[in-house]
Amino acid sequence: MGTKGKWYDHKVMVSEVSGDEDQAAADEVAELIDAIYVQKWTEETDSLCAQAKEAWDKLTDTQKALVEGDDADPDYFGRDTGDASKDDPLNADGIGEKELLVVSFGTSFNDSRANDIGGIEKALAAAYPDYSVRRAFTAQIIINHVNARDGEKIDNVDQALQRAVDNGVKELVVQPTLLMHGAEYDELVETLEGYKDKFDKVVVAEPLLGKVGADAKEINDDKKAVAEAITAEAVKTAGFATLADAEKDGVAFVFMGHGTSHTAKVTYSQMQTQMDQLGNTNVFIGTVEGEPEETALENVIEAVKAAGYKKVVLRPLMVVAGDHANNDMAGDDDDSWKSGFEAADAFDEITCQIAGLGSIEDVQKVYVEHTASAIK
């Protein structure tokens, strides 16, 4: 064994080798996660998803904590977002000649996928029993995440449309659960153009908030219905009988949307206009992206502060309560909306309601009405 000094050096060397092996195992998983964290599906995608999960399951807890890549982290497989078995991907075949395809951006948060997206799908299925309701997500990154982690396979838009063709569907009604006529809606319509000659009839329904309108002051019945529905739900969840009661208690409600550079960003300004016209003076609209500018976090904080409210309730203006709601809104990191309001040192209480629009019954009714208009 040699002298004592050499023996000690030998022990250190073994420890270093063990650490290198742990990091190498973690790096393998990180590389596989990064490989499937992409928006384009290929013939290798499903295999890569399975490989990533298999490699993750072989890691020790120590190794799992070391997973880090361009987009990879331990939460990709390790975060508990609910029971995936409660969700139905709605991708069965043999469905008949009339299909109602519900197209969503998607979410990897299992409970929100079942409650928010699933809630809309179930409402549509109940309203239109003559149609087979099927699902498609526009976000391949999310599809891959759910596939890899939970083994649940959800169709992207092209896959869902090809499935409809293969099933012999003649009448296809497409209901987007998207909030507005933004980039995702435009891409959906463009994709549908390539399939129109495959069906006898193809119609696309309006997104949740309907037509965009020319400027920040232009609103419509859809925006009014949604504004009333989400405010009522937020007020009830906060434990108040009315919005006026909440205002007397110094409470402001802040709805956080995603935001967009698309021209449809005026929709968020229109929603603020709608809240103002309803007399909801303690309701504010913001966005993660800060587009339009007045919806940026710092501007919303200043608006709430200037209005004199001392308590703030944050709630997502999003169909699903997924990553943005849990992290960007309610997360503990310094850049979250909750942390931003706390750091302003102007409010006595900040609370978060983590719930998507899709689980609200009156919001579901708006989608049902849009589908009815498309079918006519």
mmCIF file of C-alpha atoms in Angstrom:
data_model
loop_
_atom_site.group_PDB
_atom_site.id
_atom_site.type_symbol
_atom_site.label_atom_id
_atom_site.label_comp_id
_atom_site.label_asym_id
_atom_site.label_seq_id
_atom_site.Cartn_x
_atom_site.Cartn_y
_atom_site.Cartn_z
ATOM 1 C CA MET A 1 0.000 0.000 0.000
ATOM 2 C CA GLY A 2 3.051 2.288 0.389
ATOM 3 C CA THR A 3 3.320 5.110 2.914
ATOM 4 C CA LYS A 4 0.410 6.739 4.701
ATOM 5 C CA GLY A 5 0.665 9.757 2.421
ATOM 6 C CA LYS A 6 0.213 7.654 -0.696
ATOM 7 C CA TRP A 7 -2.729 5.819 0.867
ATOM 8 C CA TYR A 8 -4.502 9.140 1.489
ATOM 9 C CA ASP A 9 -3.869 10.285 -2.081
ATOM 10 C CA HIS A 10 -5.371 7.042 -3.354
ATOM 11 C CA LYS A 11 -8.644 7.657 -1.482
ATOM 12 C CA VAL A 12 -9.025 11.113 -2.989
ATOM 13 C CA MET A 13 -8.497 9.748 -6.490
ATOM 14 C CA VAL A 14 -11.264 7.145 -6.071
ATOM 15 C CA SER A 15 -13.681 9.847 -4.877
ATOM 16 C CA GLU A 16 -12.939 11.985 -7.930
ATOM 17 C CA VAL A 17 -13.579 9.077 -10.298
ATOM 18 C CA SER A 18 -16.937 8.412 -8.625
ATOM 19 C CA GLY A 19 -17.921 12.063 -9.023
ATOM 20 C CA ASP A 20 -16.969 12.027 -12.693
ATOM 21 C CA GLU A 21 -19.133 8.948 -13.270
ATOM 22 C CA ASP A 22 -22.116 10.618 -11.601
ATOM 23 C CA GLN A 23 -21.754 13.706 -13.771
ATOM 24 C CA ALA A 24 -21.335 11.628 -16.921
ATOM 25 C CA ALA A 25 -24.563 9.739 -16.196
ATOM 26 C CA ALA A 26 -26.399 12.998 -15.517
ATOM 27 C CA ASP A 27 -24.985 14.574 -18.682
ATOM 28 C CA GLU A 28 -26.300 11.680 -20.775
ATOM 29 C CA VAL A 29 -29.834 12.367 -19.548
ATOM 30 C CA ALA A 30 -29.410 16.115 -20.069
ATOM 31 C CA GLU A 31 -28.355 15.543 -23.679
ATOM 32 C CA LEU A 32 -31.381 13.332 -24.306
ATOM 33 C CA ILE A 33 -33.741 15.897 -22.770
ATOM 34 C CA ASP A 34 -32.223 18.659 -24.891
ATOM 35 C CA ALA A 35 -32.651 16.437 -27.963
ATOM 36 C CA ILE A 36 -36.431 16.197 -27.403
ATOM 37 C CA TYR A 37 -36.874 19.778 -26.222
ATOM 38 C CA VAL A 38 -37.633 20.793 -29.796
ATOM 39 C CA GLN A 39 -40.646 21.999 -31.747
ATOM 40 C CA LYS A 40 -40.198 19.658 -34.730
ATOM 41 C CA TRP A 41 -41.282 16.005 -34.692
ATOM 42 C CA THR A 42 -39.095 13.435 -36.502
ATOM 43 C CA GLU A 43 -39.157 9.681 -36.959
ATOM 44 C CA GLU A 44 -36.729 9.411 -34.023
ATOM 45 C CA THR A 45 -38.743 11.483 -31.560
ATOM 46 C CA ASP A 46 -40.713 8.713 -29.839
ATOM 47 C CA SER A 47 -37.578 6.574 -29.501
ATOM 48 C CA LEU A 48 -35.621 9.474 -28.001
ATOM 49 C CA CYS A 49 -38.427 10.124 -25.514
ATOM 50 C CA ALA A 50 -38.275 6.498 -24.355
ATOM 51 C CA GLN A 51 -34.467 6.579 -24.142
ATOM 52 C CA ALA A 52 -34.536 9.737 -22.028
ATOM 53 C CA LYS A 53 -36.967 8.227 -19.518
ATOM 54 C CA GLU A 54 -35.048 4.948 -19.345
ATOM 55 C CA ALA A 55 -31.784 6.791 -18.701
ATOM 56 C CA TRP A 56 -33.415 8.993 -16.042
ATOM 57 C CA ASP A 57 -34.854 5.999 -14.192
ATOM 58 C CA LYS A 58 -31.374 4.496 -13.904
ATOM 59 C CA LEU A 59 -29.958 7.558 -12.133
ATOM 60 C CA THR A 60 -29.413 7.732 -8.393
ATOM 61 C CA ASP A 61 -30.885 10.689 -6.493
ATOM 62 C CA THR A 62 -27.410 12.235 -6.412
ATOM 63 C CA GLN A 63 -27.079 11.911 -10.180
ATOM 64 C CA LYS A 64 -30.579 13.292 -10.824
ATOM 65 C CA ALA A 65 -29.670 16.498 -9.003
ATOM 66 C CA LEU A 66 -26.750 16.976 -11.419
ATOM 67 C CA VAL A 67 -28.885 16.977 -14.594
ATOM 68 C CA GLU A 68 -28.392 20.293 -16.364
ATOM 69 C CA GLY A 69 -28.373 21.252 -20.032
ATOM 70 C CA ASP A 70 -29.549 23.950 -22.395
ATOM 71 C CA ASP A 71 -33.154 23.156 -21.438
ATOM 72 C CA ALA A 72 -32.709 20.148 -19.161
ATOM 73 C CA ASP A 73 -33.006 20.178 -15.377
ATOM 74 C CA PRO A 74 -34.101 17.720 -12.651
ATOM 75 C CA ASP A 75 -37.692 19.024 -12.783
ATOM 76 C CA TYR A 76 -38.178 17.752 -16.339
ATOM 77 C CA PHE A 77 -38.806 14.253 -15.005
ATOM 78 C CA GLY A 78 -38.787 14.900 -11.271
ATOM 79 C CA ARG A 79 -41.485 17.515 -10.707
ATOM 80 C CA ASP A 80 -44.858 16.201 -9.560
ATOM 81 C CA THR A 81 -47.590 17.868 -11.633
ATOM 82 C CA GLY A 82 -50.383 15.396 -10.877
ATOM 83 C CA ASP A 83 -51.656 12.050 -12.105
ATOM 84 C CA ALA A 84 -51.319 11.671 -15.886
ATOM 85 C CA SER A 85 -53.694 8.693 -15.878
ATOM 86 C CA LYS A 86 -56.599 11.086 -15.206
ATOM 87 C CA ASP A 87 -56.074 12.657 -18.627
ATOM 88 C CA ASP A 88 -57.416 11.326 -21.935
ATOM 89 C CA PRO A 89 -55.304 12.099 -25.040
ATOM 90 C CA LEU A 90 -58.388 11.560 -27.227
ATOM 91 C CA ASN A 91 -56.509 9.857 -30.026
ATOM 92 C CA ALA A 92 -58.622 6.751 -30.602
ATOM 93 C CA ASP A 93 -59.482 5.628 -34.132
ATOM 94 C CA GLY A 94 -62.729 4.363 -35.665
ATOM 95 C CA ILE A 95 -64.599 7.534 -34.746
ATOM 96 C CA GLY A 96 -67.126 8.004 -37.547
ATOM 97 C CA GLU A 97 -67.487 10.682 -40.212
ATOM 98 C CA LYS A 98 -67.915 13.790 -38.021
ATOM 99 C CA GLU A 99 -65.021 15.012 -35.914
ATOM 100 C CA LEU A 100 -64.592 17.976 -33.585
ATOM 101 C CA LEU A 101 -60.854 18.546 -33.248
ATOM 102 C CA VAL A 102 -59.948 20.622 -30.186
ATOM 103 C CA VAL A 103 -56.573 22.291 -30.742
ATOM 104 C CA SER A 104 -54.647 23.608 -27.733
ATOM 105 C CA PHE A 105 -51.168 24.934 -27.156
ATOM 106 C CA GLY A 106 -50.861 22.271 -24.452
ATOM 107 C CA THR A 107 -49.298 21.853 -21.020
ATOM 108 C CA SER A 108 -47.042 19.298 -19.331
ATOM 109 C CA PHE A 109 -48.779 19.935 -15.985
ATOM 110 C CA ASN A 110 -50.937 16.838 -15.668
ATOM 111 C CA ASP A 111 -53.656 18.212 -13.379
ATOM 112 C CA SER A 112 -54.103 21.328 -15.506
ATOM 113 C CA ARG A 113 -54.196 19.283 -18.710
ATOM 114 C CA ALA A 114 -57.005 17.145 -17.300
ATOM 115 C CA ASN A 115 -58.944 19.963 -15.628
ATOM 116 C CA ASP A 116 -58.469 22.892 -18.014
ATOM 117 C CA ILE A 117 -58.043 21.402 -21.486
ATOM 118 C CA GLY A 118 -59.998 18.295 -20.533
ATOM 119 C CA GLY A 119 -62.754 20.478 -19.087
ATOM 120 C CA ILE A 120 -63.229 22.275 -22.402
ATOM 121 C CA GLU A 121 -63.111 19.009 -24.356
ATOM 122 C CA LYS A 122 -65.736 17.404 -22.103
ATOM 123 C CA ALA A 123 -68.022 20.436 -22.393
ATOM 124 C CA LEU A 124 -67.796 20.287 -26.184
ATOM 125 C CA ALA A 125 -68.405 16.544 -26.226
ATOM 126 C CA ALA A 126 -71.530 16.980 -24.098
ATOM 127 C CA ALA A 127 -72.820 19.802 -26.312
ATOM 128 C CA TYR A 128 -72.174 18.011 -29.616
ATOM 129 C CA PRO A 129 -72.774 14.266 -29.166
ATOM 130 C CA ASP A 130 -72.967 13.738 -32.936
ATOM 131 C CA TYR A 131 -69.268 14.622 -33.232
ATOM 132 C CA SER A 132 -66.277 12.626 -32.034
ATOM 133 C CA VAL A 133 -64.083 14.986 -29.995
ATOM 134 C CA ARG A 134 -60.360 14.574 -30.597
ATOM 135 C CA ARG A 135 -57.288 16.480 -29.365
ATOM 136 C CA ALA A 136 -54.227 18.104 -30.887
ATOM 137 C CA PHE A 137 -51.486 20.239 -29.309
ATOM 138 C CA THR A 138 -49.491 22.841 -31.216
ATOM 139 C CA ALA A 139 -46.436 22.688 -28.892
ATOM 140 C CA GLN A 140 -44.263 19.697 -29.838
ATOM 141 C CA ILE A 141 -41.985 20.482 -26.883
ATOM 142 C CA ILE A 142 -44.905 19.808 -24.546
ATOM 143 C CA ILE A 143 -46.025 16.729 -26.465
ATOM 144 C CA ASN A 144 -42.515 15.281 -26.130
ATOM 145 C CA HIS A 145 -42.346 16.110 -22.423
ATOM 146 C CA VAL A 146 -45.617 14.314 -21.661
ATOM 147 C CA ASN A 147 -44.604 11.377 -23.862
ATOM 148 C CA ALA A 148 -41.178 10.980 -22.236
ATOM 149 C CA ARG A 149 -42.240 11.466 -18.631
ATOM 150 C CA ASP A 150 -45.685 9.830 -18.587
ATOM 151 C CA GLY A 151 -45.854 7.661 -21.696
ATOM 152 C CA GLU A 152 -48.930 9.593 -22.869
ATOM 153 C CA LYS A 153 -48.907 10.234 -26.613
ATOM 154 C CA ILE A 154 -50.746 13.330 -27.787
ATOM 155 C CA ASP A 155 -51.106 14.179 -31.484
ATOM 156 C CA ASN A 156 -49.620 17.332 -32.937
ATOM 157 C CA VAL A 157 -51.812 19.138 -35.469
ATOM 158 C CA ASP A 158 -50.457 17.325 -38.543
ATOM 159 C CA GLN A 159 -50.764 13.949 -36.832
ATOM 160 C CA ALA A 160 -54.334 14.672 -35.741
ATOM 161 C CA LEU A 161 -55.338 15.796 -39.219
ATOM 162 C CA GLN A 162 -53.764 12.749 -40.839
ATOM 163 C CA ARG A 163 -55.519 10.568 -38.264
ATOM 164 C CA ALA A 164 -58.817 12.172 -39.278
ATOM 165 C CA VAL A 165 -58.075 11.446 -42.940
ATOM 166 C CA ASP A 166 -57.174 7.828 -42.160
ATOM 167 C CA ASN A 167 -60.375 7.471 -40.123
ATOM 168 C CA GLY A 168 -62.489 8.533 -43.080
ATOM 169 C CA VAL A 169 -63.762 11.738 -41.476
ATOM 170 C CA LYS A 170 -65.890 13.773 -43.889
ATOM 171 C CA GLU A 171 -66.879 16.754 -41.733
ATOM 172 C CA LEU A 172 -64.118 18.332 -39.646
ATOM 173 C CA VAL A 173 -64.821 21.111 -37.156
ATOM 174 C CA VAL A 174 -61.743 22.643 -35.530
ATOM 175 C CA GLN A 175 -62.126 24.483 -32.215
ATOM 176 C CA PRO A 176 -58.953 26.192 -30.997
ATOM 177 C CA THR A 177 -58.739 26.745 -27.250
ATOM 178 C CA LEU A 178 -56.279 29.562 -27.991
ATOM 179 C CA LEU A 179 -56.940 32.921 -26.358
ATOM 180 C CA MET A 180 -56.785 35.080 -29.474
ATOM 181 C CA HIS A 181 -56.061 35.432 -33.194
ATOM 182 C CA GLY A 182 -52.302 35.379 -32.635
ATOM 183 C CA ALA A 183 -49.380 33.534 -34.204
ATOM 184 C CA GLU A 184 -50.590 30.096 -33.060
ATOM 185 C CA TYR A 185 -53.998 30.669 -34.655
ATOM 186 C CA ASP A 186 -52.407 31.862 -37.905
ATOM 187 C CA GLU A 187 -50.183 28.774 -38.056
ATOM 188 C CA LEU A 188 -53.187 26.511 -37.422
ATOM 189 C CA VAL A 189 -55.166 28.046 -40.272
ATOM 190 C CA GLU A 190 -52.153 27.744 -42.571
ATOM 191 C CA THR A 191 -51.734 24.051 -41.705
ATOM 192 C CA LEU A 192 -55.425 23.383 -42.339
ATOM 193 C CA GLU A 193 -55.103 24.788 -45.855
ATOM 194 C CA GLY A 194 -53.034 21.748 -46.788
ATOM 195 C CA TYR A 195 -55.804 19.351 -45.714
ATOM 196 C CA LYS A 196 -58.962 21.055 -46.965
ATOM 197 C CA ASP A 197 -59.265 18.837 -50.028
ATOM 198 C CA LYS A 198 -59.131 15.744 -47.779
ATOM 199 C CA PHE A 199 -62.569 16.419 -46.274
ATOM 200 C CA ASP A 200 -66.031 17.307 -47.568
ATOM 201 C CA LYS A 201 -66.240 20.149 -45.057
ATOM 202 C CA VAL A 202 -63.678 21.928 -42.855
ATOM 203 C CA VAL A 203 -64.548 24.837 -40.583
ATOM 204 C CA VAL A 204 -62.498 26.663 -37.944
ATOM 205 C CA ALA A 205 -64.174 28.250 -34.928
ATOM 206 C CA GLU A 206 -63.162 31.471 -33.199
ATOM 207 C CA PRO A 207 -60.603 31.491 -30.361
ATOM 208 C CA LEU A 208 -61.807 32.416 -26.869
ATOM 209 C CA LEU A 209 -61.752 36.220 -27.121
ATOM 210 C CA GLY A 210 -63.134 36.394 -30.667
ATOM 211 C CA LYS A 211 -62.172 39.004 -33.251
ATOM 212 C CA VAL A 212 -59.209 41.186 -32.393
ATOM 213 C CA GLY A 213 -60.605 44.602 -33.299
ATOM 214 C CA ALA A 214 -58.842 47.722 -34.538
ATOM 215 C CA ASP A 215 -57.638 49.357 -31.335
ATOM 216 C CA ALA A 216 -57.475 49.170 -27.543
ATOM 217 C CA LYS A 217 -61.014 50.508 -27.123
ATOM 218 C CA GLU A 218 -62.727 47.951 -29.373
ATOM 219 C CA ILE A 219 -64.371 45.142 -27.433
ATOM 220 C CA ASN A 220 -66.978 42.455 -28.129
ATOM 221 C CA ASP A 221 -69.421 40.072 -26.466
ATOM 222 C CA ASP A 222 -66.770 37.365 -26.107
ATOM 223 C CA LYS A 223 -64.443 39.628 -24.142
ATOM 224 C CA LYS A 224 -67.334 40.746 -21.959
ATOM 225 C CA ALA A 225 -68.401 37.170 -21.206
ATOM 226 C CA VAL A 226 -64.847 36.102 -20.375
ATOM 227 C CA ALA A 227 -64.168 39.220 -18.276
ATOM 228 C CA GLU A 228 -67.298 38.582 -16.233
ATOM 229 C CA ALA A 229 -66.556 34.862 -15.856
ATOM 230 C CA ILE A 230 -62.949 35.154 -14.743
ATOM 231 C CA THR A 231 -63.633 38.025 -12.355
ATOM 232 C CA ALA A 232 -66.514 36.180 -10.704
ATOM 233 C CA GLU A 233 -64.376 33.060 -10.302
ATOM 234 C CA ALA A 234 -61.452 35.000 -8.834
ATOM 235 C CA VAL A 235 -63.714 36.865 -6.398
ATOM 236 C CA LYS A 236 -65.379 33.644 -5.245
ATOM 237 C CA THR A 237 -62.044 31.863 -4.823
ATOM 238 C CA ALA A 238 -60.759 34.792 -2.762
ATOM 239 C CA GLY A 239 -63.708 34.361 -0.399
ATOM 240 C CA PHE A 240 -65.721 37.472 -1.267
ATOM 241 C CA ALA A 241 -69.411 37.691 -2.129
ATOM 242 C CA THR A 242 -68.868 40.484 -4.676
ATOM 243 C CA LEU A 243 -66.076 42.391 -6.374
ATOM 244 C CA ALA A 244 -67.235 45.485 -4.505
ATOM 245 C CA ASP A 245 -66.679 43.687 -1.191
ATOM 246 C CA ALA A 246 -63.140 42.839 -2.269
ATOM 247 C CA GLU A 247 -62.505 46.461 -3.228
ATOM 248 C CA LYS A 248 -63.706 47.670 0.181
ATOM 249 C CA ASP A 249 -61.125 45.330 1.699
ATOM 250 C CA GLY A 250 -58.399 46.931 -0.420
ATOM 251 C CA VAL A 251 -58.005 43.944 -2.784
ATOM 252 C CA ALA A 252 -56.867 44.225 -6.392
ATOM 253 C CA PHE A 253 -57.082 41.307 -8.828
ATOM 254 C CA VAL A 254 -54.283 41.016 -11.393
ATOM 255 C CA PHE A 255 -54.755 38.642 -14.331
ATOM 256 C CA MET A 256 -51.441 37.653 -15.930
ATOM 257 C CA GLY A 257 -51.518 36.676 -19.605
ATOM 258 C CA HIS A 258 -48.649 35.535 -21.801
ATOM 259 C CA GLY A 259 -48.223 38.550 -24.045
ATOM 260 C CA THR A 260 -47.164 38.582 -27.685
ATOM 261 C CA SER A 261 -45.339 40.640 -30.298
ATOM 262 C CA HIS A 262 -48.107 39.717 -32.776
ATOM 263 C CA THR A 263 -50.497 42.495 -33.777
ATOM 264 C CA ALA A 264 -53.128 40.661 -31.716
ATOM 265 C CA LYS A 265 -51.409 41.966 -28.573
ATOM 266 C CA VAL A 266 -53.997 44.753 -28.567
ATOM 267 C CA THR A 267 -56.372 42.079 -27.239
ATOM 268 C CA TYR A 268 -54.850 42.464 -23.775
ATOM 269 C CA SER A 269 -55.456 46.216 -23.861
ATOM 270 C CA GLN A 270 -59.017 45.514 -24.971
ATOM 271 C CA MET A 271 -59.500 43.215 -21.990
ATOM 272 C CA GLN A 272 -58.423 46.069 -19.704
ATOM 273 C CA THR A 273 -60.891 48.323 -21.532
ATOM 274 C CA GLN A 274 -63.575 45.714 -20.976
ATOM 275 C CA MET A 275 -62.814 45.492 -17.257
ATOM 276 C CA ASP A 276 -62.979 49.290 -16.996
ATOM 277 C CA GLN A 277 -66.309 49.444 -18.831
ATOM 278 C CA LEU A 278 -67.735 46.819 -16.483
ATOM 279 C CA GLY A 279 -66.758 49.042 -13.588
ATOM 280 C CA ASN A 280 -64.126 46.580 -12.368
ATOM 281 C CA THR A 281 -61.785 49.313 -11.178
ATOM 282 C CA ASN A 282 -59.761 46.921 -9.003
ATOM 283 C CA VAL A 283 -59.008 44.487 -11.860
ATOM 284 C CA PHE A 284 -55.762 44.790 -13.850
ATOM 285 C CA ILE A 285 -54.450 42.962 -16.934
ATOM 286 C CA GLY A 286 -50.739 42.111 -17.269
ATOM 287 C CA THR A 287 -48.512 39.871 -19.378
ATOM 288 C CA VAL A 288 -45.326 37.873 -18.843
ATOM 289 C CA GLU A 289 -43.785 39.205 -22.054
ATOM 290 C CA GLY A 290 -44.738 42.804 -21.327
ATOM 291 C CA GLU A 291 -46.341 43.278 -24.727
ATOM 292 C CA PRO A 292 -48.267 45.542 -24.947
ATOM 293 C CA GLU A 293 -46.025 47.786 -22.840
ATOM 294 C CA GLU A 294 -48.612 48.809 -20.261
ATOM 295 C CA THR A 295 -49.056 45.160 -19.313
ATOM 296 C CA ALA A 296 -45.413 44.708 -18.196
ATOM 297 C CA LEU A 297 -44.931 43.731 -14.542
ATOM 298 C CA GLU A 298 -43.375 47.017 -13.448
ATOM 299 C CA ASN A 299 -46.177 49.022 -15.069
ATOM 300 C CA VAL A 300 -48.904 46.879 -13.529
ATOM 301 C CA ILE A 301 -47.291 47.201 -10.095
ATOM 302 C CA GLU A 302 -47.241 50.990 -10.458
ATOM 303 C CA ALA A 303 -50.892 51.023 -11.578
ATOM 304 C CA VAL A 304 -52.037 48.942 -8.607
ATOM 305 C CA LYS A 305 -49.916 51.019 -6.234
ATOM 306 C CA ALA A 306 -51.250 54.292 -7.634
ATOM 307 C CA ALA A 307 -54.816 53.063 -7.179
ATOM 308 C CA GLY A 308 -54.110 52.544 -3.480
ATOM 309 C CA TYR A 309 -54.788 48.819 -3.142
ATOM 310 C CA LYS A 310 -52.843 47.077 -0.378
ATOM 311 C CA LYS A 311 -53.735 43.455 -1.110
ATOM 312 C CA VAL A 312 -53.125 41.714 -4.442
ATOM 313 C CA VAL A 313 -54.547 38.492 -5.862
ATOM 314 C CA LEU A 314 -52.632 37.096 -8.856
ATOM 315 C CA ARG A 315 -54.366 34.766 -11.277
ATOM 316 C CA PRO A 316 -53.410 33.568 -14.797
ATOM 317 C CA LEU A 317 -55.205 34.910 -17.859
ATOM 318 C CA MET A 318 -54.361 31.642 -19.589
ATOM 319 C CA VAL A 319 -56.387 28.619 -20.620
ATOM 320 C CA VAL A 320 -54.140 26.325 -18.571
ATOM 321 C CA ALA A 321 -52.378 26.796 -15.245
ATOM 322 C CA GLY A 322 -49.066 25.404 -16.417
ATOM 323 C CA ASP A 323 -45.457 26.537 -16.327
ATOM 324 C CA HIS A 324 -46.211 30.265 -16.599
ATOM 325 C CA ALA A 325 -48.776 30.180 -13.800
ATOM 326 C CA ASN A 326 -46.685 28.053 -11.460
ATOM 327 C CA ASN A 327 -43.301 29.628 -12.160
ATOM 328 C CA ASP A 328 -43.592 33.049 -13.829
ATOM 329 C CA MET A 329 -46.556 34.062 -11.709
ATOM 330 C CA ALA A 330 -46.396 32.156 -8.422
ATOM 331 C CA GLY A 331 -42.757 30.995 -8.313
ATOM 332 C CA ASP A 332 -40.252 31.899 -5.609
ATOM 333 C CA ASP A 333 -37.545 33.146 -8.001
ATOM 334 C CA ASP A 334 -36.780 36.866 -7.991
ATOM 335 C CA ASP A 335 -38.251 37.371 -11.476
ATOM 336 C CA SER A 336 -41.709 35.942 -10.700
ATOM 337 C CA TRP A 337 -44.747 38.226 -10.456
ATOM 338 C CA LYS A 338 -45.306 37.247 -6.836
ATOM 339 C CA SER A 339 -41.715 38.185 -5.983
ATOM 340 C CA GLY A 340 -42.012 41.408 -7.982
ATOM 341 C CA PHE A 341 -45.067 42.553 -6.042
ATOM 342 C CA GLU A 342 -43.417 41.554 -2.758
ATOM 343 C CA ALA A 343 -40.233 43.450 -3.642
ATOM 344 C CA ALA A 344 -42.268 46.597 -4.354
ATOM 345 C CA ASP A 345 -42.746 46.866 -0.580
ATOM 346 C CA ALA A 346 -46.080 48.585 -1.143
ATOM 347 C CA PHE A 347 -48.528 45.796 -0.394
ATOM 348 C CA ASP A 348 -49.589 44.014 2.776
ATOM 349 C CA GLU A 349 -50.576 40.722 1.167
ATOM 350 C CA ILE A 350 -49.887 38.854 -2.088
ATOM 351 C CA THR A 351 -51.813 35.661 -2.865
ATOM 352 C CA CYS A 352 -51.850 33.455 -5.960
ATOM 353 C CA GLN A 353 -54.754 31.552 -7.473
ATOM 354 C CA ILE A 354 -53.262 28.842 -9.688
ATOM 355 C CA ALA A 355 -56.132 27.858 -11.964
ATOM 356 C CA GLY A 356 -56.602 28.015 -15.723
ATOM 357 C CA LEU A 357 -59.520 29.551 -17.593
ATOM 358 C CA GLY A 358 -60.441 26.176 -19.086
ATOM 359 C CA SER A 359 -61.882 24.858 -15.822
ATOM 360 C CA ILE A 360 -64.387 27.743 -15.518
ATOM 361 C CA GLU A 361 -67.834 26.644 -16.688
ATOM 362 C CA ASP A 362 -68.816 30.011 -18.161
ATOM 363 C CA VAL A 363 -65.574 30.092 -20.159
ATOM 364 C CA GLN A 364 -66.333 26.614 -21.483
ATOM 365 C CA LYS A 365 -69.730 27.938 -22.624
ATOM 366 C CA VAL A 366 -67.996 30.537 -24.805
ATOM 367 C CA TYR A 367 -66.134 27.773 -26.636
ATOM 368 C CA VAL A 368 -69.375 25.819 -27.025
ATOM 369 C CA GLU A 369 -71.029 28.880 -28.598
ATOM 370 C CA HIS A 370 -68.099 29.421 -30.957
ATOM 371 C CA THR A 371 -68.335 25.818 -32.124
ATOM 372 C CA ALA A 372 -72.064 26.272 -32.727
ATOM 373 C CA SER A 373 -71.393 29.295 -34.916
ATOM 374 C CA ALA A 374 -68.819 27.360 -36.938
ATOM 375 C CA ILE A 375 -71.096 24.387 -37.508
ATOM 376 C CA LYS A 376 -73.987 26.490 -38.843
#
